[in-house]
Coordinates of C-alpha atoms in Angstrom, one line a residue:
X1 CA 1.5 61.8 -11.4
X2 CA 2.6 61.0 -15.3
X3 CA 0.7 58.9 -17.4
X4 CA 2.4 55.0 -18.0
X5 CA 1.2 54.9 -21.0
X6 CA -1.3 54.9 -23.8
X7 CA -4.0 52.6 -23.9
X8 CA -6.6 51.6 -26.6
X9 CA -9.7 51.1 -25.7
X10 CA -13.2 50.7 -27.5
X11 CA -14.0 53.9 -28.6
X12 CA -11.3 55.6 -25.8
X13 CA -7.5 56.1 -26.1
X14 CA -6.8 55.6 -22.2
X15 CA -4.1 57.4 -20.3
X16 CA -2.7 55.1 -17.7
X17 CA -1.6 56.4 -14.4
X18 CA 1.4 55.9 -12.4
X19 CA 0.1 55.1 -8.9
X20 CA 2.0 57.3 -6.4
X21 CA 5.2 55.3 -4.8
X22 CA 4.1 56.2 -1.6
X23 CA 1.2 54.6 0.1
X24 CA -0.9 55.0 3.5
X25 CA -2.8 51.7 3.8
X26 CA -2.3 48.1 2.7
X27 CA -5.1 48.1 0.0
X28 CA -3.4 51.0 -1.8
X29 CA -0.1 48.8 -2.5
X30 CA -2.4 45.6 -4.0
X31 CA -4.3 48.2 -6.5
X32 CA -1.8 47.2 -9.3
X33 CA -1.8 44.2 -10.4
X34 CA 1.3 41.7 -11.5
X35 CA -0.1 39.5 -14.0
X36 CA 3.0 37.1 -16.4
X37 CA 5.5 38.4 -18.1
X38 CA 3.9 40.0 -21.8
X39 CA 6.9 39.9 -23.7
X40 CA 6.3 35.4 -23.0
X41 CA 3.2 35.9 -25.2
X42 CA 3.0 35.4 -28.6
X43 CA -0.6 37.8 -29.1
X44 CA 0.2 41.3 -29.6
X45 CA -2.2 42.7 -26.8
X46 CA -3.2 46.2 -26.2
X47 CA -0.3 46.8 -24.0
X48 CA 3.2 45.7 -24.7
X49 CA 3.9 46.2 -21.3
X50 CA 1.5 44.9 -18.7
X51 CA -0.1 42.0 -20.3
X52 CA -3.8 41.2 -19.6
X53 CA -5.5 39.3 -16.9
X54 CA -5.9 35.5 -18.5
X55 CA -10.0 34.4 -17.7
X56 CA -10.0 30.3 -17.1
X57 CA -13.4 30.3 -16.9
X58 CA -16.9 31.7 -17.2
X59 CA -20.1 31.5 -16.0
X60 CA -23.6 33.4 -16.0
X61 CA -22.3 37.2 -15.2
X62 CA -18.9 36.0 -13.9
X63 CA -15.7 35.6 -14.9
X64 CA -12.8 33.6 -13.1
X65 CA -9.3 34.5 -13.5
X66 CA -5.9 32.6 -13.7
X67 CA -4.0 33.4 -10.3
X68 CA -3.0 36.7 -10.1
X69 CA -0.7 38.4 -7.5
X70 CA -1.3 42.3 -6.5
X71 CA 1.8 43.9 -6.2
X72 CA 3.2 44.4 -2.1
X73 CA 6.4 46.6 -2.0
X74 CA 6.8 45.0 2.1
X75 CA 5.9 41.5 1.5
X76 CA 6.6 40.8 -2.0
X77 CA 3.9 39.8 -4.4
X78 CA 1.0 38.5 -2.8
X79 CA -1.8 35.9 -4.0
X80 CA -4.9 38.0 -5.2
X81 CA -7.8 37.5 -2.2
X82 CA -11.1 38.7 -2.6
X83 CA -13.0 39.1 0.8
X84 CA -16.5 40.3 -0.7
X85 CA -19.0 38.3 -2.9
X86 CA -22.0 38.1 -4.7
X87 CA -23.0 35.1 -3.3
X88 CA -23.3 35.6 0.1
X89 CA -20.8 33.3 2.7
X90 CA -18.0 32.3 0.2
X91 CA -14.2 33.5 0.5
X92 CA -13.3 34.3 -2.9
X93 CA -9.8 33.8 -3.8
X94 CA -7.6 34.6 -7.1
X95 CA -9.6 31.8 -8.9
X96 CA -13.3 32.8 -7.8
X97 CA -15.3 35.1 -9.9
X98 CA -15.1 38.6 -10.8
X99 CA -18.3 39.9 -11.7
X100 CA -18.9 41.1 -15.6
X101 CA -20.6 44.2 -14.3
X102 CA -20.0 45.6 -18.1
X103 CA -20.9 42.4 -20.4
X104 CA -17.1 43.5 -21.5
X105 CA -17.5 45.9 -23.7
X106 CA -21.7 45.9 -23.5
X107 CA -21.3 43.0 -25.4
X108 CA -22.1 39.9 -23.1
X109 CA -25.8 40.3 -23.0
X110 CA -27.1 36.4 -22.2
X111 CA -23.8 36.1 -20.0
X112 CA -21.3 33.6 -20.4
X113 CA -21.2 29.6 -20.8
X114 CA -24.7 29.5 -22.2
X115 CA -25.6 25.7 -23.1
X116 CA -28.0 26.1 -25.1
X117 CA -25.8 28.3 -27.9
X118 CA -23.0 25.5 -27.6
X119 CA -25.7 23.0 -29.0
X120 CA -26.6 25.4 -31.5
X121 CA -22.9 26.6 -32.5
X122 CA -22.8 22.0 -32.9
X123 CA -25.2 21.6 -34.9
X124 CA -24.8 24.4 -37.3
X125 CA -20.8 23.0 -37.7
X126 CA -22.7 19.8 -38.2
X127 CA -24.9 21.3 -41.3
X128 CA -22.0 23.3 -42.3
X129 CA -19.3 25.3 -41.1
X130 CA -18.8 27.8 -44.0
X131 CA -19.4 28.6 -47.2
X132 CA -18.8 31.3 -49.7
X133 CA -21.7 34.0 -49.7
X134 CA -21.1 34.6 -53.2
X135 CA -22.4 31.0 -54.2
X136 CA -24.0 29.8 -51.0
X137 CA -26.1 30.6 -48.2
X138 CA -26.9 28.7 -44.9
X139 CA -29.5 28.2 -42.7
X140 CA -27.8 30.1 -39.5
X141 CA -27.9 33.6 -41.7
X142 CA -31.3 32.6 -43.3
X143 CA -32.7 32.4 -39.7
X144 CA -30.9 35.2 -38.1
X145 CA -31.8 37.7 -40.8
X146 CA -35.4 36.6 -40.4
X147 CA -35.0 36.9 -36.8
X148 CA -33.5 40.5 -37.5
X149 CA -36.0 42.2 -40.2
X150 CA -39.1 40.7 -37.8
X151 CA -37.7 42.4 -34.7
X152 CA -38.3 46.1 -36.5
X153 CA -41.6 44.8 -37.2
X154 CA -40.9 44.7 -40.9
X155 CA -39.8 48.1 -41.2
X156 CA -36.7 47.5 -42.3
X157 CA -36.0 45.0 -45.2
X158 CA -33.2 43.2 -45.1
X159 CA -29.6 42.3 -43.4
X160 CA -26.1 42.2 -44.3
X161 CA -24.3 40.0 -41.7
X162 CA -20.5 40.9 -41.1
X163 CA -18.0 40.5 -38.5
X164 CA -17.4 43.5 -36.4
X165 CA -19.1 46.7 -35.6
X166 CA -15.9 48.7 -37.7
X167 CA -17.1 46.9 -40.5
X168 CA -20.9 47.0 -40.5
X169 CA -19.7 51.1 -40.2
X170 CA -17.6 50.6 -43.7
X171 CA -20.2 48.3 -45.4
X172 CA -23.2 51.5 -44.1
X173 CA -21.1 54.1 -46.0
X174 CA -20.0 51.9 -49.0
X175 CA -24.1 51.4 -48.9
X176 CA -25.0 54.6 -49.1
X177 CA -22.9 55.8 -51.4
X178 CA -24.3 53.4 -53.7
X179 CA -27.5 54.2 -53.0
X180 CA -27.1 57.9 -54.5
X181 CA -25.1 56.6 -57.5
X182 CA -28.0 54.2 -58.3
X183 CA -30.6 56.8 -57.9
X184 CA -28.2 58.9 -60.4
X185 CA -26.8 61.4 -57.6
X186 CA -23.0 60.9 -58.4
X187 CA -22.2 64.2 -56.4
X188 CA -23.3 63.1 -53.0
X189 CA -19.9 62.0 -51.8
X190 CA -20.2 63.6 -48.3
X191 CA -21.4 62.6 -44.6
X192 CA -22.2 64.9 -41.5
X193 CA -21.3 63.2 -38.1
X194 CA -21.1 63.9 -34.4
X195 CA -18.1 65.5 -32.6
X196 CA -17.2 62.9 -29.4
X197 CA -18.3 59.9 -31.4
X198 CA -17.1 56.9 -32.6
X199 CA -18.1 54.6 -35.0
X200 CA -15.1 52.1 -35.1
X201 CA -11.8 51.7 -35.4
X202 CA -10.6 51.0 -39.5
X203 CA -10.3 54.3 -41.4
X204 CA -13.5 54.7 -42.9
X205 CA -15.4 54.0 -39.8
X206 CA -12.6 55.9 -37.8
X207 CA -12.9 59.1 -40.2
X208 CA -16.5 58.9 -39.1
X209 CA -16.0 58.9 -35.8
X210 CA -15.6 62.5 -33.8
X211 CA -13.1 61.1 -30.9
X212 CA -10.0 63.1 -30.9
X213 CA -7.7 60.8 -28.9
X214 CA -8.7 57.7 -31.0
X215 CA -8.1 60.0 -34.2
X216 CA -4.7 61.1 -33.2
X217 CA -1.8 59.0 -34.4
X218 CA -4.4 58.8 -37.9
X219 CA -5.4 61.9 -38.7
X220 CA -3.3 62.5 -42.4
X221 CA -5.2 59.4 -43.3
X222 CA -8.7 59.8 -42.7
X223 CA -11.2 60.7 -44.7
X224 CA -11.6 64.2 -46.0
X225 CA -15.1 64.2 -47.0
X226 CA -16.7 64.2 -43.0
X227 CA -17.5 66.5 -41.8
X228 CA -19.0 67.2 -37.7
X229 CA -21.7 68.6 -35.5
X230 CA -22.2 68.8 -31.9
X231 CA -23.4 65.6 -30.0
X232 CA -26.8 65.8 -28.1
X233 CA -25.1 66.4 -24.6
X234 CA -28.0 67.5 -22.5
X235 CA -25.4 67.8 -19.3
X236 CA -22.7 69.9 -21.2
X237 CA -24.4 71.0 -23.9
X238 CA -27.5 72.5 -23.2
X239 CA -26.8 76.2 -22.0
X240 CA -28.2 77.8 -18.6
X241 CA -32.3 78.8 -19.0
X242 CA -32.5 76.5 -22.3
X243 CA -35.2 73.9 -22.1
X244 CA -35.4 70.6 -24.3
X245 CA -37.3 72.2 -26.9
X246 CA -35.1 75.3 -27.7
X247 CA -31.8 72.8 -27.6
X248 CA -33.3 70.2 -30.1
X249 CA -34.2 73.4 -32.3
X250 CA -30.5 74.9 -32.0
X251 CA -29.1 71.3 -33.0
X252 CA -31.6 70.9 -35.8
X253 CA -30.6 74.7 -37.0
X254 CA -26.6 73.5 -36.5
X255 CA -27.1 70.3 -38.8
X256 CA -29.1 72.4 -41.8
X257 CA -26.4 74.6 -41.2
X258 CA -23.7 72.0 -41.9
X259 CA -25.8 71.1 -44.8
X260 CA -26.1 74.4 -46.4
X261 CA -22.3 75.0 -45.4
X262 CA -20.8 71.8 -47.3
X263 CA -23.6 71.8 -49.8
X264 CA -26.9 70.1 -49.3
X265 CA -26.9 68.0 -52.5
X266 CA -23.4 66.7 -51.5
X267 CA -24.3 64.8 -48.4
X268 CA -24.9 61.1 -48.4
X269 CA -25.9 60.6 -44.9
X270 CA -26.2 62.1 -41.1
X271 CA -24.3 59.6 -38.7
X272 CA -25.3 59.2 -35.3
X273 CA -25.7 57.1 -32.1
X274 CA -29.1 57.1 -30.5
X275 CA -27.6 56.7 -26.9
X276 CA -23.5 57.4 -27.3
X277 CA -21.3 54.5 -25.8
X278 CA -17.8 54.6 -25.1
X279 CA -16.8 58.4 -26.3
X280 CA -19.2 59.8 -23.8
X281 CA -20.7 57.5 -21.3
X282 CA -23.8 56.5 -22.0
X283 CA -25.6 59.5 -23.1
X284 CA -28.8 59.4 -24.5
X285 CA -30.1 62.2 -26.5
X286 CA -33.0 64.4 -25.3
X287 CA -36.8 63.5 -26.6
X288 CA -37.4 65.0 -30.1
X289 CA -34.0 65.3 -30.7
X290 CA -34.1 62.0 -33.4
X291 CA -37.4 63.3 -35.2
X292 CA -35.6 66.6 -35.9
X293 CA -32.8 65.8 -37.1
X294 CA -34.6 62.8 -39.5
X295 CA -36.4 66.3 -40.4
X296 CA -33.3 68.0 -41.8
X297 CA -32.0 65.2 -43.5
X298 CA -35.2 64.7 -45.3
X299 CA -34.9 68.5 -46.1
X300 CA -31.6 67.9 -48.0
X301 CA -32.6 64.6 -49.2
X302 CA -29.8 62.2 -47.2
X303 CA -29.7 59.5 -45.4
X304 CA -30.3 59.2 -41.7
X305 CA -27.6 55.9 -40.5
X306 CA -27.8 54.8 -36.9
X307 CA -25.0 53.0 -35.2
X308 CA -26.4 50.7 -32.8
X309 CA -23.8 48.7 -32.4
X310 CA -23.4 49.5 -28.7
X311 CA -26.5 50.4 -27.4
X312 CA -28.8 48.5 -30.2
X313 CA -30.2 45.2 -29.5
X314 CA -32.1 45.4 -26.4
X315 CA -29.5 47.4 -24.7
X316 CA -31.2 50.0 -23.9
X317 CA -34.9 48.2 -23.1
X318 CA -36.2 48.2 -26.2
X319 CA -34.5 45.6 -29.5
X320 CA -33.7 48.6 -31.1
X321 CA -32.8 52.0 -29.5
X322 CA -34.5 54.0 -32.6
X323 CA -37.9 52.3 -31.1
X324 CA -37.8 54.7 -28.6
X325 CA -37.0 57.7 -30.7
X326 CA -40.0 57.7 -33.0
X327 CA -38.1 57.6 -36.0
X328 CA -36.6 54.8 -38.6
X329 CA -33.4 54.9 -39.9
X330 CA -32.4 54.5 -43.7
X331 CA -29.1 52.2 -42.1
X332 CA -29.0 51.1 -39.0
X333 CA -25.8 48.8 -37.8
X334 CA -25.4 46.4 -34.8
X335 CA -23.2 44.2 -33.2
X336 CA -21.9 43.7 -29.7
X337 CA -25.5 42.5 -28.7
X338 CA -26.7 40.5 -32.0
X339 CA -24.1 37.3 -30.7
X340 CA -23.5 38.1 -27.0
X341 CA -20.1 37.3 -27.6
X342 CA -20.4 33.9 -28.8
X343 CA -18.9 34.7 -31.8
X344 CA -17.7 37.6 -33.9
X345 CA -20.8 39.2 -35.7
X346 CA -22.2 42.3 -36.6
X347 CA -24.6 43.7 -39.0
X348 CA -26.4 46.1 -41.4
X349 CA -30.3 46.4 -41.2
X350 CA -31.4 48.4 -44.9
X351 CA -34.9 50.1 -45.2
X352 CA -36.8 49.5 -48.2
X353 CA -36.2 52.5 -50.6
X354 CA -32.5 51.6 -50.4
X355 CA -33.2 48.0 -51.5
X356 CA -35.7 49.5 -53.5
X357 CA -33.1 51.7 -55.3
X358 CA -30.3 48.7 -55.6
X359 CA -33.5 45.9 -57.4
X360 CA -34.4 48.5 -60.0
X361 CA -30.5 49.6 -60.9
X362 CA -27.3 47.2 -60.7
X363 CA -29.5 44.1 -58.7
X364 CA -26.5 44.0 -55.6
X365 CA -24.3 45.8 -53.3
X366 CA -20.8 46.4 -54.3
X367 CA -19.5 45.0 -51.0
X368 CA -18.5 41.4 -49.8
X369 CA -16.0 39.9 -47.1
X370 CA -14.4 36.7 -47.0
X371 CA -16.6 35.9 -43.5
X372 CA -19.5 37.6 -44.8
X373 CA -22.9 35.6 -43.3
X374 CA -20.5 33.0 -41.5
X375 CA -23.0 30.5 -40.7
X376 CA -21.4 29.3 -37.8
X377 CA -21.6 32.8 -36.1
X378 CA -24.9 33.5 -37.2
X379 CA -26.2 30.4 -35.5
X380 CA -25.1 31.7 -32.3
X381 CA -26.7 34.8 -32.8
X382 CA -29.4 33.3 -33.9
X383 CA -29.9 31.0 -30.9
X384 CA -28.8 34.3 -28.5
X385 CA -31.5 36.0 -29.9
X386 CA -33.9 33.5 -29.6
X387 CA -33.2 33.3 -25.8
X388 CA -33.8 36.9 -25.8
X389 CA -37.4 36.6 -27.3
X390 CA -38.4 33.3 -25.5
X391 CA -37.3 34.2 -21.7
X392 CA -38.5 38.1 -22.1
X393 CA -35.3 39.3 -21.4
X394 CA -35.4 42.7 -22.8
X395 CA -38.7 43.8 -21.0
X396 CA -36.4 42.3 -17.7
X397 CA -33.9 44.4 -18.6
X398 CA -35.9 47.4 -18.6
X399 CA -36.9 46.6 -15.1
X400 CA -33.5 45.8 -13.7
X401 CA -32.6 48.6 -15.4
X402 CA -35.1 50.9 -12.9
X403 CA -33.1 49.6 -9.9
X404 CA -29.9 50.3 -11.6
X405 CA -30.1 54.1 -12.0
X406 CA -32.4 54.5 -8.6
X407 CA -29.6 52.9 -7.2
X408 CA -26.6 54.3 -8.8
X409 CA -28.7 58.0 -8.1
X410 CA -29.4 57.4 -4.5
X411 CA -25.4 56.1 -3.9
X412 CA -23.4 58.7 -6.2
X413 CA -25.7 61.5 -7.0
X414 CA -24.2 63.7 -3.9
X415 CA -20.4 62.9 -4.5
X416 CA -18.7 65.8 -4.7
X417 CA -17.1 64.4 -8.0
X418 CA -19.5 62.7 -9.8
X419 CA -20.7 65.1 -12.0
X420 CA -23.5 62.7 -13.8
X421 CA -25.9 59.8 -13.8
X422 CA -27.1 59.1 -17.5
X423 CA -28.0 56.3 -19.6
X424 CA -31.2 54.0 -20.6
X425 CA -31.8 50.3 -19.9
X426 CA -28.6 48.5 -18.8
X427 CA -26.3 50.7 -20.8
X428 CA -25.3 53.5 -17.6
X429 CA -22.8 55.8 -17.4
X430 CA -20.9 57.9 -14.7
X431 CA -19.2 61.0 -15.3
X432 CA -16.2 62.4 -13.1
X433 CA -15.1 66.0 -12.2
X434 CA -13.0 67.8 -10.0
X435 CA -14.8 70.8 -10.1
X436 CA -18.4 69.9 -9.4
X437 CA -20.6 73.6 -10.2
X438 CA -18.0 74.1 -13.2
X439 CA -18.0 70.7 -14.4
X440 CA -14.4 70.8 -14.6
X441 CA -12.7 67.9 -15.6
X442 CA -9.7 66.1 -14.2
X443 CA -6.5 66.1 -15.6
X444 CA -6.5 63.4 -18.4
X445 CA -3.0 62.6 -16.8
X446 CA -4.4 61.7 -13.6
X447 CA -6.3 58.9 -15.6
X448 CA -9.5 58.5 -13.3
X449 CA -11.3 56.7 -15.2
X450 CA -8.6 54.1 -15.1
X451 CA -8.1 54.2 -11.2
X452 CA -11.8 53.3 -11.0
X453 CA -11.6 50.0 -13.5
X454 CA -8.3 49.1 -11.5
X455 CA -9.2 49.7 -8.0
X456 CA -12.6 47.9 -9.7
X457 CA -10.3 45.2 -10.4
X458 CA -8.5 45.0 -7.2
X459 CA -8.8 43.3 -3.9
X460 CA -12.0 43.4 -1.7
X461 CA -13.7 44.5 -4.9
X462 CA -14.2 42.1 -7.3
X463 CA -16.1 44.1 -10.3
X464 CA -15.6 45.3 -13.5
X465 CA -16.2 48.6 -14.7
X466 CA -15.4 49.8 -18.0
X467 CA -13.2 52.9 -18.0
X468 CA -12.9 55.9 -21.0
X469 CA -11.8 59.2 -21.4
X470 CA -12.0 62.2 -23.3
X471 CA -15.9 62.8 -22.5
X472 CA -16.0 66.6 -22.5
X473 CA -13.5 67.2 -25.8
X474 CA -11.8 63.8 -26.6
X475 CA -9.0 64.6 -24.3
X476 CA -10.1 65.3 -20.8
X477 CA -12.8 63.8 -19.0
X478 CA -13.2 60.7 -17.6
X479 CA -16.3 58.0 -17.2
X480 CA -16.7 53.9 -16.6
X481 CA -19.6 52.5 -17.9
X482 CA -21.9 49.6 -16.5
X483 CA -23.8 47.0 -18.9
X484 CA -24.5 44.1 -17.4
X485 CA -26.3 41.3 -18.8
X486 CA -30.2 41.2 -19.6
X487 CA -30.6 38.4 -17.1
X488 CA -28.8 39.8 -14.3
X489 CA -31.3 39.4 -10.9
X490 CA -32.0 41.9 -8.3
X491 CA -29.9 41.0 -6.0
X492 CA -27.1 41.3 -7.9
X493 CA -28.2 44.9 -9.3
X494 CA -28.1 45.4 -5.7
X495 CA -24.5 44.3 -5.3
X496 CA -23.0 45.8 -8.7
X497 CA -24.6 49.3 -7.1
X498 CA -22.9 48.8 -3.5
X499 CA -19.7 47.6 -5.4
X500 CA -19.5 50.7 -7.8
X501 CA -20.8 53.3 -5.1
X502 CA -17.8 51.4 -2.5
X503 CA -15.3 51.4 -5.5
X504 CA -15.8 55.2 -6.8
X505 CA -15.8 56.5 -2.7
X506 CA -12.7 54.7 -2.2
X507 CA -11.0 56.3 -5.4
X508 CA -11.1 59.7 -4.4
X509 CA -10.9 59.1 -1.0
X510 CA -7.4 57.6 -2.1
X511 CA -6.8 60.8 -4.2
X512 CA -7.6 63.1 -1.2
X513 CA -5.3 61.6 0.8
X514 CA -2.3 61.7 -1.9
X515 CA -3.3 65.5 -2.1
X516 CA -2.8 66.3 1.0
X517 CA 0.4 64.6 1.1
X518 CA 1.9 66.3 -1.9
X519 CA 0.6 69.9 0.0

């Protein structure tokens, strides 16, 4: 089976499968789905040559899509019916809702269609729809950074409100960079990040990032001054007999390594996500492993920056993830989370010695954007977080987030090819292997991960699952994630768990059959 094509995802450069020609039921043949011609569309999507599904509407945790046809070699193409449901007793049909099992990219935390964000997205267009944060402010980023600096219980000082997580990634280097040239450190031009990482997409935050597939095509161009460490893996990085204690210790001795190897008064800052999104799957890192490495940096004097921009803002059952890793970061950037999708926003939060360090030397940050603090999108963000505090979302989330793994566990834990269960909150993550005991991966040509989402996608299923690849090396290795939103109920944890289990059984049930065929 060769790969399609290429496929850019969040974090993941995808390798889309060829589905065999060759089929031995009816549900295999409606797995791919015909959606309208791409080259009628103006918008340069991801793929030149299958265009996206179009959404028509949306709603709480679903999403309805334009009519669809799933491709029928016997028949011809087929109108898209969906025979299973949420809500229990309704046909669904090409136009009924697909459940946003992943919040997109973890990013639809409230759900969709909110009223209550409208209003506030109206009346903040009313006051004012922008203005230039060089002259002006607005009460939409007033509010939200409020909002922001009182969720860390005032341990961080103030925000710088952006556009995307890619930037908030570019404006935390630019920052601390600044920080040592203020403090009279000119030499301190380096950072230290994670291999299987990403921090965005634009060069800076892409040299940061540790993800080989996504780092490909760019390589000559990145940034020379990065340099990498090993990511806190506990399931393929922790060696046989090693307990928690002894593989913090051995990561702790690999970053002061780093340090000492690159020169310890070169290094601006350690980069790192608390639990690591789309270039692993959800992996969290082991308890203590945070306070040691915040350890080491403060050895050598450097920053420690977070990028929450993934798992941050109540993601992971707590506002921030670092709230659960007894430490505070110097930089911490967010996004997906801080505007639920309502609009394009993402963020710096800055301790105190860096603002410190910037009022007693030039007075401001060398750093500013057109959309900088738009005060339309920080009045949705505002009003999103709001709806977080007021209806205790985050604290429900952690529940939910209880019968999400027991679930996931109980359903996929014995599969011969799942070869882990990881994550925290509603941020959960299932990694596939062929080789079970060796923790072999697949074949990044046989696209797994992609097989999954589709089949997800597909008739009888009705459920999105967020695929990536390249979790053991940034090549091989495939995972889907799950994120739904903080409000999801019980009962539909309950059905996102028998959807997934029912989805991933069916996959390699598929893929055992085509094996035996091809012996």
């Amino acid at each position: 089976m060769a790969p399609s094509l290429l496929l850019p995802n969040d974090g993941n450069v995808m390798l889309k499968p060829d589905l065999p020609s060759s089929t031995d039921n009816a549900s295999q043949t409606k797995d791919s789905i015909t959606t309208s011609d791409p080259t009628s569309s103006a918008v340069l999507h991801r793929d030149l040559h299958h265009g996206p599904l179009k959404v028509v509407a949306a709603k709480g945790n679903y999403l309805t899509l334009e009519d669809v046809f799933y491709k029928d070699a016997e028949d011809g193409p087929q109108p898209a019916t969906i025979s299973q449901d949420p809500i229990p007793g309704r046909t669904l049909t090409s136009r009924s809702p697909h459940s946003d099992a992943t919040g997109g990219a973890a990013v639809a935390c409230i759900g969709h269609g909110d009223p209550s964000v409208k209003e506030a997205v109206v009346q903040q267009m009313d006051e004012v729809s922008y203005c230039h944060s060089l002259f002006f402010s607005s009460s939409g980023a007033e509010n939200l950074a409020k909002d922001l600096i009182d969720s860390t219980n005032g341990v961080m000082a103030r925000a710088f409100i952006v556009s995307s997580g890619s930037e908030a990634m570019e404006a935390a280097i630019k920052l601390a960079r600044q920080y040592f040239l203020e403090l009279g450190q000119p030499a301190r031009t380096r950072f230290i990040a994670r291999s299987e990482s990403y921090h965005g997409t634009t060069l800076g935050a892409l040299s940061m990032s540790g993800h080989l597939g996504r780092r490909k095509l760019f390589e000559p161009m990145l940034l020379d001054n990065v340099s990498r460490v090993s990511a806190c893996n506990a399931y393929r990085g922790m060696r046989d007999g090693e307990n928690t204690e002894g593989y913090v210790g051995r990561l702790a001795q690999e970053l002061d390594d780093e340090f000492e190897r690159v020169g310890s008064g070169s290094v601006c800052a350690f980069v790192a996500e608390p639990v690591v999104g789309a270039a692993l799957g959800c992996v969290p890192a082991v308890s203590g492993y945070f306070r040691a490495m915040k350890a080491v940096c403060d050895k050598h004097g450097a920053l420690l920056v977070l990028d929450e921009v993934m798992c941050g803002m109540g993601r992971t059952g707590s506002m921030h993830a670092w709230q659960q890793e007894d430490v505070t970061p110097d930089i911490q950037t967010i996004g997906k989370g801080l505007g639920g999708g309502y609009a394009p926003i993402a963020a710096l939060l800055i301790s105190p010695r860096i603002i410190a360090a910037l009022s007693h030397g030039s007075g401001s940050f060398l750093h500013g954007q057109t959309y900088q603090g738009h005060p339309v999108a920080c009045a949705a963000a505002h009003r999103v977080q709001t709806i977080l505090r007021t209806q205790n979302l985050i604290p429900h989330a952690a529940r939910m987030s209880v019968l999400l793994a027991r679930g996931l566990h109980a359903g996929l834990d014995r599969h011969p090819h799942v070869g882990d269960i990881r994550g925290r909150g509603l941020f959960w993550g299932i990694e596939f292997v062929e080789d079970k005991r060796a923790k072999r991966a697949f074949a990044p040509e046989r696209g797994v991960a992609w097989r999954v989402h589709e089949k997800g996608m597909a008739e009888g299923w009705g459920i999105s699952l967020y695929p990536g690849q390249g979790t053991v090396d940034g090549v091989a290795g495939d995972h889907v994630l799950l994120a739904p939103a903080y409000n999801v109920t019980e009962g539909e944890v309950e059905w996102v768990v028998r959807q997934t289990v029912g989805v991933v059984e069916e996959v390699f049930a598929e893929m055992s059959r085509e094996q035996r065929r091809e012996a």
